[in-house]
PDB file of N, CA, C and O in Angstrom:
ATOM      1  N   MET A  80     -18.455  12.698 -18.533  1.00 83.00           N
ATOM      2  CA  MET A  80     -18.900  13.331 -17.730  1.00 83.00           C
ATOM      3  C   MET A  80     -19.943  14.053 -18.535  1.00 83.00           C
ATOM      4  O   MET A  80     -18.801  14.979 -19.948  1.00 83.00           O
ATOM      5  N   GLU A  81     -21.388  14.358 -19.416  1.00 90.00           N
ATOM      6  CA  GLU A  81     -21.592  15.018 -20.285  1.00 90.00           C
ATOM      7  C   GLU A  81     -21.376  16.700 -19.771  1.00 90.00           C
ATOM      8  O   GLU A  81     -22.275  16.846 -18.560  1.00 90.00           O
ATOM      9  N   LEU A  82     -21.171  17.091 -20.569  1.00 90.00           N
ATOM     10  CA  LEU A  82     -20.451  18.658 -20.427  1.00 90.00           C
ATOM     11  C   LEU A  82     -21.746  19.593 -19.727  1.00 90.00           C
ATOM     12  O   LEU A  82     -21.912  20.665 -18.996  1.00 90.00           O
ATOM     13  N   SER A  83     -23.564  19.161 -20.169  1.00 90.00           N
ATOM     14  CA  SER A  83     -24.522  19.799 -19.586  1.00 90.00           C
ATOM     15  C   SER A  83     -24.628  19.876 -18.268  1.00 90.00           C
ATOM     16  O   SER A  83     -25.222  20.089 -17.836  1.00 90.00           O
ATOM     17  N   ARG A  84     -24.156  18.691 -17.613  1.00 93.00           N
ATOM     18  CA  ARG A  84     -24.368  18.544 -16.674  1.00 93.00           C
ATOM     19  C   ARG A  84     -23.429  18.946 -15.212  1.00 93.00           C
ATOM     20  O   ARG A  84     -23.085  18.696 -14.218  1.00 93.00           O
ATOM     21  N   VAL A  85     -22.269  19.272 -15.950  1.00 94.00           N
ATOM     22  CA  VAL A  85     -20.949  19.595 -14.919  1.00 94.00           C
ATOM     23  C   VAL A  85     -21.047  20.780 -14.245  1.00 94.00           C
ATOM     24  O   VAL A  85     -21.184  20.642 -12.562  1.00 94.00           O
ATOM     25  N   ILE A  86     -21.268  21.780 -14.697  1.00 94.00           N
ATOM     26  CA  ILE A  86     -22.218  23.017 -14.223  1.00 94.00           C
ATOM     27  C   ILE A  86     -23.342  23.514 -13.666  1.00 94.00           C
ATOM     28  O   ILE A  86     -24.490  23.101 -14.019  1.00 94.00           O
ATOM     29  N   LEU A  87     -23.712  24.015 -12.057  1.00 94.00           N
ATOM     30  CA  LEU A  87     -24.667  23.342 -11.577  1.00 94.00           C
ATOM     31  C   LEU A  87     -25.114  24.456 -11.010  1.00 94.00           C
ATOM     32  O   LEU A  87     -26.423  24.947 -11.095  1.00 94.00           O
ATOM     33  N   GLY A  88     -24.204  25.489 -11.258  1.00 93.00           N
ATOM     34  CA  GLY A  88     -25.043  27.167 -11.462  1.00 93.00           C
ATOM     35  C   GLY A  88     -23.894  28.128 -10.189  1.00 93.00           C
ATOM     36  O   GLY A  88     -22.891  27.489 -10.180  1.00 93.00           O
ATOM     37  N   PRO A  89     -24.129  29.176 -10.034  1.00 94.00           N
ATOM     38  CA  PRO A  89     -22.920  30.373  -9.445  1.00 94.00           C
ATOM     39  C   PRO A  89     -23.042  29.935  -8.056  1.00 94.00           C
ATOM     40  O   PRO A  89     -23.857  29.754  -7.335  1.00 94.00           O
ATOM     41  N   VAL A  90     -21.928  30.591  -7.000  1.00 93.00           N
ATOM     42  CA  VAL A  90     -22.279  30.630  -5.847  1.00 93.00           C
ATOM     43  C   VAL A  90     -21.836  32.068  -5.446  1.00 93.00           C
ATOM     44  O   VAL A  90     -21.566  32.928  -6.233  1.00 93.00           O
ATOM     45  N   VAL A  91     -23.577  32.496  -5.201  1.00 94.00           N
ATOM     46  CA  VAL A  91     -23.535  33.993  -4.269  1.00 94.00           C
ATOM     47  C   VAL A  91     -23.464  34.064  -3.263  1.00 94.00           C
ATOM     48  O   VAL A  91     -24.095  34.024  -2.567  1.00 94.00           O
ATOM     49  N   THR A  92     -22.036  34.833  -2.908  1.00 95.00           N
ATOM     50  CA  THR A  92     -21.933  35.374  -1.513  1.00 95.00           C
ATOM     51  C   THR A  92     -21.017  36.546  -1.997  1.00 95.00           C
ATOM     52  O   THR A  92     -20.433  37.281  -3.047  1.00 95.00           O
ATOM     53  N   GLU A  93     -20.605  37.214  -0.495  1.00 97.00           N
ATOM     54  CA  GLU A  93     -20.323  38.530  -0.429  1.00 97.00           C
ATOM     55  C   GLU A  93     -18.758  38.313  -1.258  1.00 97.00           C
ATOM     56  O   GLU A  93     -18.333  39.401  -1.422  1.00 97.00           O
ATOM     57  N   LYS A  94     -18.299  37.468  -0.946  1.00 96.00           N
ATOM     58  CA  LYS A  94     -16.620  37.014  -1.246  1.00 96.00           C
ATOM     59  C   LYS A  94     -16.905  36.306  -2.805  1.00 96.00           C
ATOM     60  O   LYS A  94     -15.723  37.115  -3.348  1.00 96.00           O
ATOM     61  N   ALA A  95     -17.771  36.209  -3.119  1.00 95.00           N
ATOM     62  CA  ALA A  95     -17.466  35.516  -4.890  1.00 95.00           C
ATOM     63  C   ALA A  95     -17.614  36.684  -5.085  1.00 95.00           C
ATOM     64  O   ALA A  95     -17.455  37.031  -7.043  1.00 95.00           O
ATOM     65  N   GLU A  96     -18.421  37.722  -4.896  1.00 96.00           N
ATOM     66  CA  GLU A  96     -19.022  39.094  -5.447  1.00 96.00           C
ATOM     67  C   GLU A  96     -17.528  39.524  -5.262  1.00 96.00           C
ATOM     68  O   GLU A  96     -17.615  40.604  -6.920  1.00 96.00           O
ATOM     69  N   ARG A  97     -16.736  39.897  -4.810  1.00 97.00           N
ATOM     70  CA  ARG A  97     -15.647  40.473  -4.355  1.00 97.00           C
ATOM     71  C   ARG A  97     -14.647  40.324  -5.508  1.00 97.00           C
ATOM     72  O   ARG A  97     -13.681  40.850  -6.018  1.00 97.00           O
ATOM     73  N   LEU A  98     -14.480  38.975  -5.178  1.00 95.00           N
ATOM     74  CA  LEU A  98     -13.909  37.878  -6.436  1.00 95.00           C
ATOM     75  C   LEU A  98     -14.044  38.363  -7.573  1.00 95.00           C
ATOM     76  O   LEU A  98     -12.918  38.156  -8.954  1.00 95.00           O
ATOM     77  N   LYS A  99     -15.243  38.796  -8.013  1.00 94.00           N
ATOM     78  CA  LYS A  99     -15.615  38.833 -10.070  1.00 94.00           C
ATOM     79  C   LYS A  99     -14.544  40.535 -10.375  1.00 94.00           C
ATOM     80  O   LYS A  99     -14.621  40.099 -11.442  1.00 94.00           O
ATOM     81  N   ALA A 100     -14.685  41.138  -9.073  1.00 95.00           N
ATOM     82  CA  ALA A 100     -13.944  42.076  -9.433  1.00 95.00           C
ATOM     83  C   ALA A 100     -12.507  42.150  -9.727  1.00 95.00           C
ATOM     84  O   ALA A 100     -11.777  42.359 -10.900  1.00 95.00           O
ATOM     85  N   MET A 101     -11.995  40.786 -10.023  1.00 94.00           N
ATOM     86  CA  MET A 101     -10.354  40.303  -9.834  1.00 94.00           C
ATOM     87  C   MET A 101     -10.251  38.982 -10.990  1.00 94.00           C
ATOM     88  O   MET A 101      -9.045  38.745 -11.243  1.00 94.00           O
ATOM     89  N   ASN A 102     -11.428  39.241 -11.962  1.00 92.00           N
ATOM     90  CA  ASN A 102     -12.193  38.427 -12.564  1.00 92.00           C
ATOM     91  C   ASN A 102     -12.067  36.515 -12.091  1.00 92.00           C
ATOM     92  O   ASN A 102     -11.290  35.854 -13.037  1.00 92.00           O
ATOM     93  N   ILE A 103     -12.067  36.253 -11.274  1.00 93.00           N
ATOM     94  CA  ILE A 103     -12.154  35.211 -10.900  1.00 93.00           C
ATOM     95  C   ILE A 103     -13.921  34.728 -10.293  1.00 93.00           C
ATOM     96  O   ILE A 103     -14.245  35.148  -9.587  1.00 93.00           O
ATOM     97  N   TYR A 104     -14.217  33.813 -10.984  1.00 93.00           N
ATOM     98  CA  TYR A 104     -15.282  33.325 -10.903  1.00 93.00           C
ATOM     99  C   TYR A 104     -15.566  31.956 -10.378  1.00 93.00           C
ATOM    100  O   TYR A 104     -15.152  31.146 -10.453  1.00 93.00           O
ATOM    101  N   THR A 105     -16.883  32.063  -9.223  1.00 94.00           N
ATOM    102  CA  THR A 105     -16.828  31.183  -8.140  1.00 94.00           C
ATOM    103  C   THR A 105     -18.045  30.233  -9.161  1.00 94.00           C
ATOM    104  O   THR A 105     -19.145  30.872  -9.079  1.00 94.00           O
ATOM    105  N   ILE A 106     -18.060  28.934  -8.902  1.00 94.00           N
ATOM    106  CA  ILE A 106     -19.261  28.404  -9.424  1.00 94.00           C
ATOM    107  C   ILE A 106     -19.268  26.805  -8.807  1.00 94.00           C
ATOM    108  O   ILE A 106     -18.689  26.143  -8.162  1.00 94.00           O
ATOM    109  N   ARG A 107     -20.721  26.349  -8.899  1.00 94.00           N
ATOM    110  CA  ARG A 107     -20.651  25.146  -8.116  1.00 94.00           C
ATOM    111  C   ARG A 107     -20.986  23.869  -9.339  1.00 94.00           C
ATOM    112  O   ARG A 107     -20.941  23.941 -10.466  1.00 94.00           O
ATOM    113  N   VAL A 108     -19.849  22.710  -9.163  1.00 94.00           N
ATOM    114  CA  VAL A 108     -20.352  21.712 -10.392  1.00 94.00           C
ATOM    115  C   VAL A 108     -20.500  20.528  -9.248  1.00 94.00           C
ATOM    116  O   VAL A 108     -20.537  20.906  -8.638  1.00 94.00           O
ATOM    117  N   SER A 109     -20.396  19.491 -10.759  1.00 93.00           N
ATOM    118  CA  SER A 109     -21.131  18.489  -9.882  1.00 93.00           C
ATOM    119  C   SER A 109     -19.802  17.565  -9.073  1.00 93.00           C
ATOM    120  O   SER A 109     -18.679  18.053  -9.448  1.00 93.00           O
ATOM    121  N   ASN A 110     -20.337  16.145  -8.867  1.00 90.00           N
ATOM    122  CA  ASN A 110     -18.958  15.543  -7.354  1.00 90.00           C
ATOM    123  C   ASN A 110     -18.260  15.403  -8.818  1.00 90.00           C
ATOM    124  O   ASN A 110     -16.950  14.806  -8.140  1.00 90.00           O
ATOM    125  N   GLY A 111     -18.650  14.385  -9.742  1.00 90.00           N
ATOM    126  CA  GLY A 111     -17.918  13.701 -10.438  1.00 90.00           C
ATOM    127  C   GLY A 111     -17.299  14.690 -11.347  1.00 90.00           C
ATOM    128  O   GLY A 111     -16.299  13.687 -12.212  1.00 90.00           O
ATOM    129  N   ALA A 112     -16.932  16.096 -11.542  1.00 93.00           N
ATOM    130  CA  ALA A 112     -16.752  16.278 -13.238  1.00 93.00           C
ATOM    131  C   ALA A 112     -14.916  16.530 -12.577  1.00 93.00           C
ATOM    132  O   ALA A 112     -14.565  16.345 -11.038  1.00 93.00           O
ATOM    133  N   THR A 113     -13.919  16.442 -13.260  1.00 93.00           N
ATOM    134  CA  THR A 113     -12.965  16.994 -13.160  1.00 93.00           C
ATOM    135  C   THR A 113     -12.257  18.722 -13.448  1.00 93.00           C
ATOM    136  O   THR A 113     -13.410  18.559 -14.538  1.00 93.00           O
ATOM    137  N   LYS A 114     -11.212  18.844 -13.509  1.00 94.00           N
ATOM    138  CA  LYS A 114     -11.019  20.198 -14.067  1.00 94.00           C
ATOM    139  C   LYS A 114     -11.090  20.249 -15.488  1.00 94.00           C
ATOM    140  O   LYS A 114     -11.394  21.424 -15.979  1.00 94.00           O
ATOM    141  N   ILE A 115     -10.733  19.383 -16.072  1.00 95.00           N
ATOM    142  CA  ILE A 115     -11.032  19.354 -17.701  1.00 95.00           C
ATOM    143  C   ILE A 115     -12.404  19.684 -17.385  1.00 95.00           C
ATOM    144  O   ILE A 115     -12.655  19.662 -18.903  1.00 95.00           O
ATOM    145  N   ASP A 116     -13.449  18.608 -17.455  1.00 95.00           N
ATOM    146  CA  ASP A 116     -14.704  18.721 -17.461  1.00 95.00           C
ATOM    147  C   ASP A 116     -15.027  20.378 -17.491  1.00 95.00           C
ATOM    148  O   ASP A 116     -16.017  20.414 -18.111  1.00 95.00           O
ATOM    149  N   VAL A 117     -14.673  20.385 -16.429  1.00 95.00           N
ATOM    150  CA  VAL A 117     -15.068  21.980 -16.082  1.00 95.00           C
ATOM    151  C   VAL A 117     -14.710  22.736 -16.983  1.00 95.00           C
ATOM    152  O   VAL A 117     -15.546  23.743 -17.548  1.00 95.00           O
ATOM    153  N   LYS A 118     -13.373  23.118 -17.552  1.00 95.00           N
ATOM    154  CA  LYS A 118     -12.808  23.627 -18.493  1.00 95.00           C
ATOM    155  C   LYS A 118     -13.596  23.526 -19.674  1.00 95.00           C
ATOM    156  O   LYS A 118     -13.439  24.681 -20.378  1.00 95.00           O
ATOM    157  N   ASN A 119     -13.743  22.653 -20.429  1.00 96.00           N
ATOM    158  CA  ASN A 119     -14.562  22.479 -21.589  1.00 96.00           C
ATOM    159  C   ASN A 119     -15.764  23.143 -21.392  1.00 96.00           C
ATOM    160  O   ASN A 119     -15.774  23.163 -22.277  1.00 96.00           O
ATOM    161  N   ALA A 120     -16.445  22.789 -20.363  1.00 95.00           N
ATOM    162  CA  ALA A 120     -17.606  23.339 -19.936  1.00 95.00           C
ATOM    163  C   ALA A 120     -17.853  25.116 -19.915  1.00 95.00           C
ATOM    164  O   ALA A 120     -18.579  24.743 -20.513  1.00 95.00           O
ATOM    165  N   LEU A 121     -16.663  25.492 -19.601  1.00 94.00           N
ATOM    166  CA  LEU A 121     -17.085  26.624 -19.348  1.00 94.00           C
ATOM    167  C   LEU A 121     -16.638  27.642 -21.106  1.00 94.00           C
ATOM    168  O   LEU A 121     -17.318  28.037 -21.434  1.00 94.00           O
ATOM    169  N   ARG A 122     -15.265  26.655 -21.445  1.00 95.00           N
ATOM    170  CA  ARG A 122     -15.705  26.953 -22.915  1.00 95.00           C
ATOM    171  C   ARG A 122     -16.560  26.963 -23.975  1.00 95.00           C
ATOM    172  O   ARG A 122     -17.086  27.820 -24.687  1.00 95.00           O
ATOM    173  N   LYS A 123     -17.361  25.440 -23.808  1.00 94.00           N
ATOM    174  CA  LYS A 123     -18.584  25.276 -24.790  1.00 94.00           C
ATOM    175  C   LYS A 123     -19.681  26.403 -24.212  1.00 94.00           C
ATOM    176  O   LYS A 123     -20.192  27.001 -24.920  1.00 94.00           O
ATOM    177  N   TYR A 124     -20.017  26.557 -23.240  1.00 93.00           N
ATOM    178  CA  TYR A 124     -21.316  27.259 -22.817  1.00 93.00           C
ATOM    179  C   TYR A 124     -21.044  28.287 -22.483  1.00 93.00           C
ATOM    180  O   TYR A 124     -22.116  29.845 -22.758  1.00 93.00           O
ATOM    181  N   TYR A 125     -20.419  29.130 -22.216  1.00 92.00           N
ATOM    182  CA  TYR A 125     -20.103  30.502 -21.665  1.00 92.00           C
ATOM    183  C   TYR A 125     -18.575  31.509 -22.944  1.00 92.00           C
ATOM    184  O   TYR A 125     -19.030  32.595 -22.698  1.00 92.00           O
ATOM    185  N   ASP A 126     -18.425  30.679 -23.983  1.00 94.00           N
ATOM    186  CA  ASP A 126     -17.909  31.005 -24.867  1.00 94.00           C
ATOM    187  C   ASP A 126     -16.584  32.052 -23.942  1.00 94.00           C
ATOM    188  O   ASP A 126     -16.077  33.466 -24.249  1.00 94.00           O
ATOM    189  N   VAL A 127     -15.361  31.639 -23.351  1.00 92.00           N
ATOM    190  CA  VAL A 127     -14.751  32.278 -22.146  1.00 92.00           C
ATOM    191  C   VAL A 127     -13.094  30.907 -22.662  1.00 92.00           C
ATOM    192  O   VAL A 127     -13.296  30.137 -22.814  1.00 92.00           O
ATOM    193  N   GLN A 128     -12.337  31.739 -22.548  1.00 94.00           N
ATOM    194  CA  GLN A 128     -10.683  31.397 -22.334  1.00 94.00           C
ATOM    195  C   GLN A 128     -10.318  31.260 -21.179  1.00 94.00           C
ATOM    196  O   GLN A 128     -10.114  32.074 -19.874  1.00 94.00           O
ATOM    197  N   VAL A 129     -10.283  29.557 -20.773  1.00 93.00           N
ATOM    198  CA  VAL A 129     -10.273  29.632 -18.878  1.00 93.00           C
ATOM    199  C   VAL A 129      -8.299  29.230 -19.180  1.00 93.00           C
ATOM    200  O   VAL A 129      -7.757  28.412 -19.956  1.00 93.00           O
ATOM    201  N   GLU A 130      -7.827  30.201 -17.850  1.00 93.00           N
ATOM    202  CA  GLU A 130      -6.932  30.196 -17.553  1.00 93.00           C
ATOM    203  C   GLU A 130      -6.458  28.674 -16.619  1.00 93.00           C
ATOM    204  O   GLU A 130      -5.044  28.037 -16.797  1.00 93.00           O
ATOM    205  N   SER A 131      -7.072  28.616 -15.948  1.00 94.00           N
ATOM    206  CA  SER A 131      -6.831  27.813 -14.679  1.00 94.00           C
ATOM    207  C   SER A 131      -7.966  27.188 -14.094  1.00 94.00           C
ATOM    208  O   SER A 131      -9.300  28.112 -13.980  1.00 94.00           O
ATOM    209  N   VAL A 132      -8.283  26.515 -13.279  1.00 94.00           N
ATOM    210  CA  VAL A 132      -9.440  25.482 -12.448  1.00 94.00           C
ATOM    211  C   VAL A 132      -8.917  25.286 -11.223  1.00 94.00           C
ATOM    212  O   VAL A 132      -7.652  24.997 -11.540  1.00 94.00           O
ATOM    213  N   ARG A 133      -9.621  25.850 -10.170  1.00 93.00           N
ATOM    214  CA  ARG A 133      -9.169  25.203  -8.992  1.00 93.00           C
ATOM    215  C   ARG A 133     -10.465  24.617  -8.202  1.00 93.00           C
ATOM    216  O   ARG A 133     -11.338  25.004  -7.856  1.00 93.00           O
ATOM    217  N   ALA A 134     -10.350  23.475  -7.901  1.00 91.00           N
ATOM    218  CA  ALA A 134     -11.536  23.116  -7.324  1.00 91.00           C
ATOM    219  C   ALA A 134     -11.006  22.503  -5.768  1.00 91.00           C
ATOM    220  O   ALA A 134     -10.046  22.233  -5.320  1.00 91.00           O
ATOM    221  N   LEU A 135     -12.698  22.614  -5.072  1.00 89.00           N
ATOM    222  CA  LEU A 135     -12.330  22.110  -3.800  1.00 89.00           C
ATOM    223  C   LEU A 135     -13.651  21.487  -3.451  1.00 89.00           C
ATOM    224  O   LEU A 135     -14.719  21.600  -3.804  1.00 89.00           O
ATOM    225  N   ASN A 136     -13.198  20.248  -2.392  1.00 87.00           N
ATOM    226  CA  ASN A 136     -14.272  19.782  -1.926  1.00 87.00           C
ATOM    227  C   ASN A 136     -14.783  19.497  -0.704  1.00 87.00           C
ATOM    228  O   ASN A 136     -13.853  19.830  -0.107  1.00 87.00           O
ATOM    229  N   LEU A 137     -15.539  19.872  -0.318  1.00 84.00           N
ATOM    230  CA  LEU A 137     -16.351  19.691   0.444  1.00 84.00           C
ATOM    231  C   LEU A 137     -17.009  18.924   1.186  1.00 84.00           C
ATOM    232  O   LEU A 137     -18.198  18.510   0.554  1.00 84.00           O
ATOM    233  N   ARG A 138     -17.178  18.795   2.265  1.00 85.00           N
ATOM    234  CA  ARG A 138     -18.433  17.733   2.925  1.00 85.00           C
ATOM    235  C   ARG A 138     -19.847  18.832   3.397  1.00 85.00           C
ATOM    236  O   ARG A 138     -19.634  20.137   3.904  1.00 85.00           O
ATOM    237  N   ALA A 139     -20.421  18.092   3.577  1.00 83.00           N
ATOM    238  CA  ALA A 139     -21.576  18.923   4.044  1.00 83.00           C
ATOM    239  C   ALA A 139     -21.822  18.947   5.488  1.00 83.00           C
ATOM    240  O   ALA A 139     -21.364  18.409   5.986  1.00 83.00           O
ATOM    241  N   LYS A 140     -22.297  20.586   5.829  1.00 86.00           N
ATOM    242  CA  LYS A 140     -22.424  20.398   7.241  1.00 86.00           C
ATOM    243  C   LYS A 140     -23.181  19.497   7.970  1.00 86.00           C
ATOM    244  O   LYS A 140     -24.275  19.183   7.241  1.00 86.00           O
ATOM    245  N   ARG A 141     -22.614  19.257   9.238  1.00 89.00           N
ATOM    246  CA  ARG A 141     -23.760  18.148   9.754  1.00 89.00           C
ATOM    247  C   ARG A 141     -24.657  19.036  11.006  1.00 89.00           C
ATOM    248  O   ARG A 141     -24.071  20.058  11.321  1.00 89.00           O
ATOM    249  N   ARG A 142     -26.307  18.723  10.879  1.00 88.00           N
ATOM    250  CA  ARG A 142     -26.901  19.368  11.277  1.00 88.00           C
ATOM    251  C   ARG A 142     -27.459  18.773  12.019  1.00 88.00           C
ATOM    252  O   ARG A 142     -28.324  17.806  12.330  1.00 88.00           O
ATOM    253  N   GLU A 143     -28.403  19.162  13.595  1.00 88.00           N
ATOM    254  CA  GLU A 143     -28.754  18.346  14.258  1.00 88.00           C
ATOM    255  C   GLU A 143     -30.100  19.394  14.129  1.00 88.00           C
ATOM    256  O   GLU A 143     -30.376  20.035  15.049  1.00 88.00           O
ATOM    257  N   LEU A 144     -30.857  17.961  14.380  1.00 86.00           N
ATOM    258  CA  LEU A 144     -32.627  18.269  14.382  1.00 86.00           C
ATOM    259  C   LEU A 144     -33.383  18.359  15.514  1.00 86.00           C
ATOM    260  O   LEU A 144     -33.306  17.301  16.254  1.00 86.00           O
ATOM    261  N   GLY A 145     -33.737  19.356  16.176  1.00 73.00           N
ATOM    262  CA  GLY A 145     -34.834  19.155  17.602  1.00 73.00           C
ATOM    263  C   GLY A 145     -34.219  19.483  18.795  1.00 73.00           C
ATOM    264  O   GLY A 145     -33.540  19.725  19.456  1.00 73.00           O
TER     265      GLY A 145
END
C-alpha cells in the first residue's frame, strides 16, 4: 500500500485529547493498512520513533432515516 494513503487524519475527541498528554496519539487509517504500513508512514511523514501500533476495526453505525 502507498504510504501516502495510509494515514487519513487525526481523531478529534475529548478522549483523544486526554491521551495526548500520555503521548498516545489516535489517528484514522485506511481499511487495508497493516500495522507495519502505519508504523512506516508515521516514521516517514512525521519523523517520529513509533514504539507500538494498536489497531481497532470498527463497523459503521446503522442509522435509520425517516
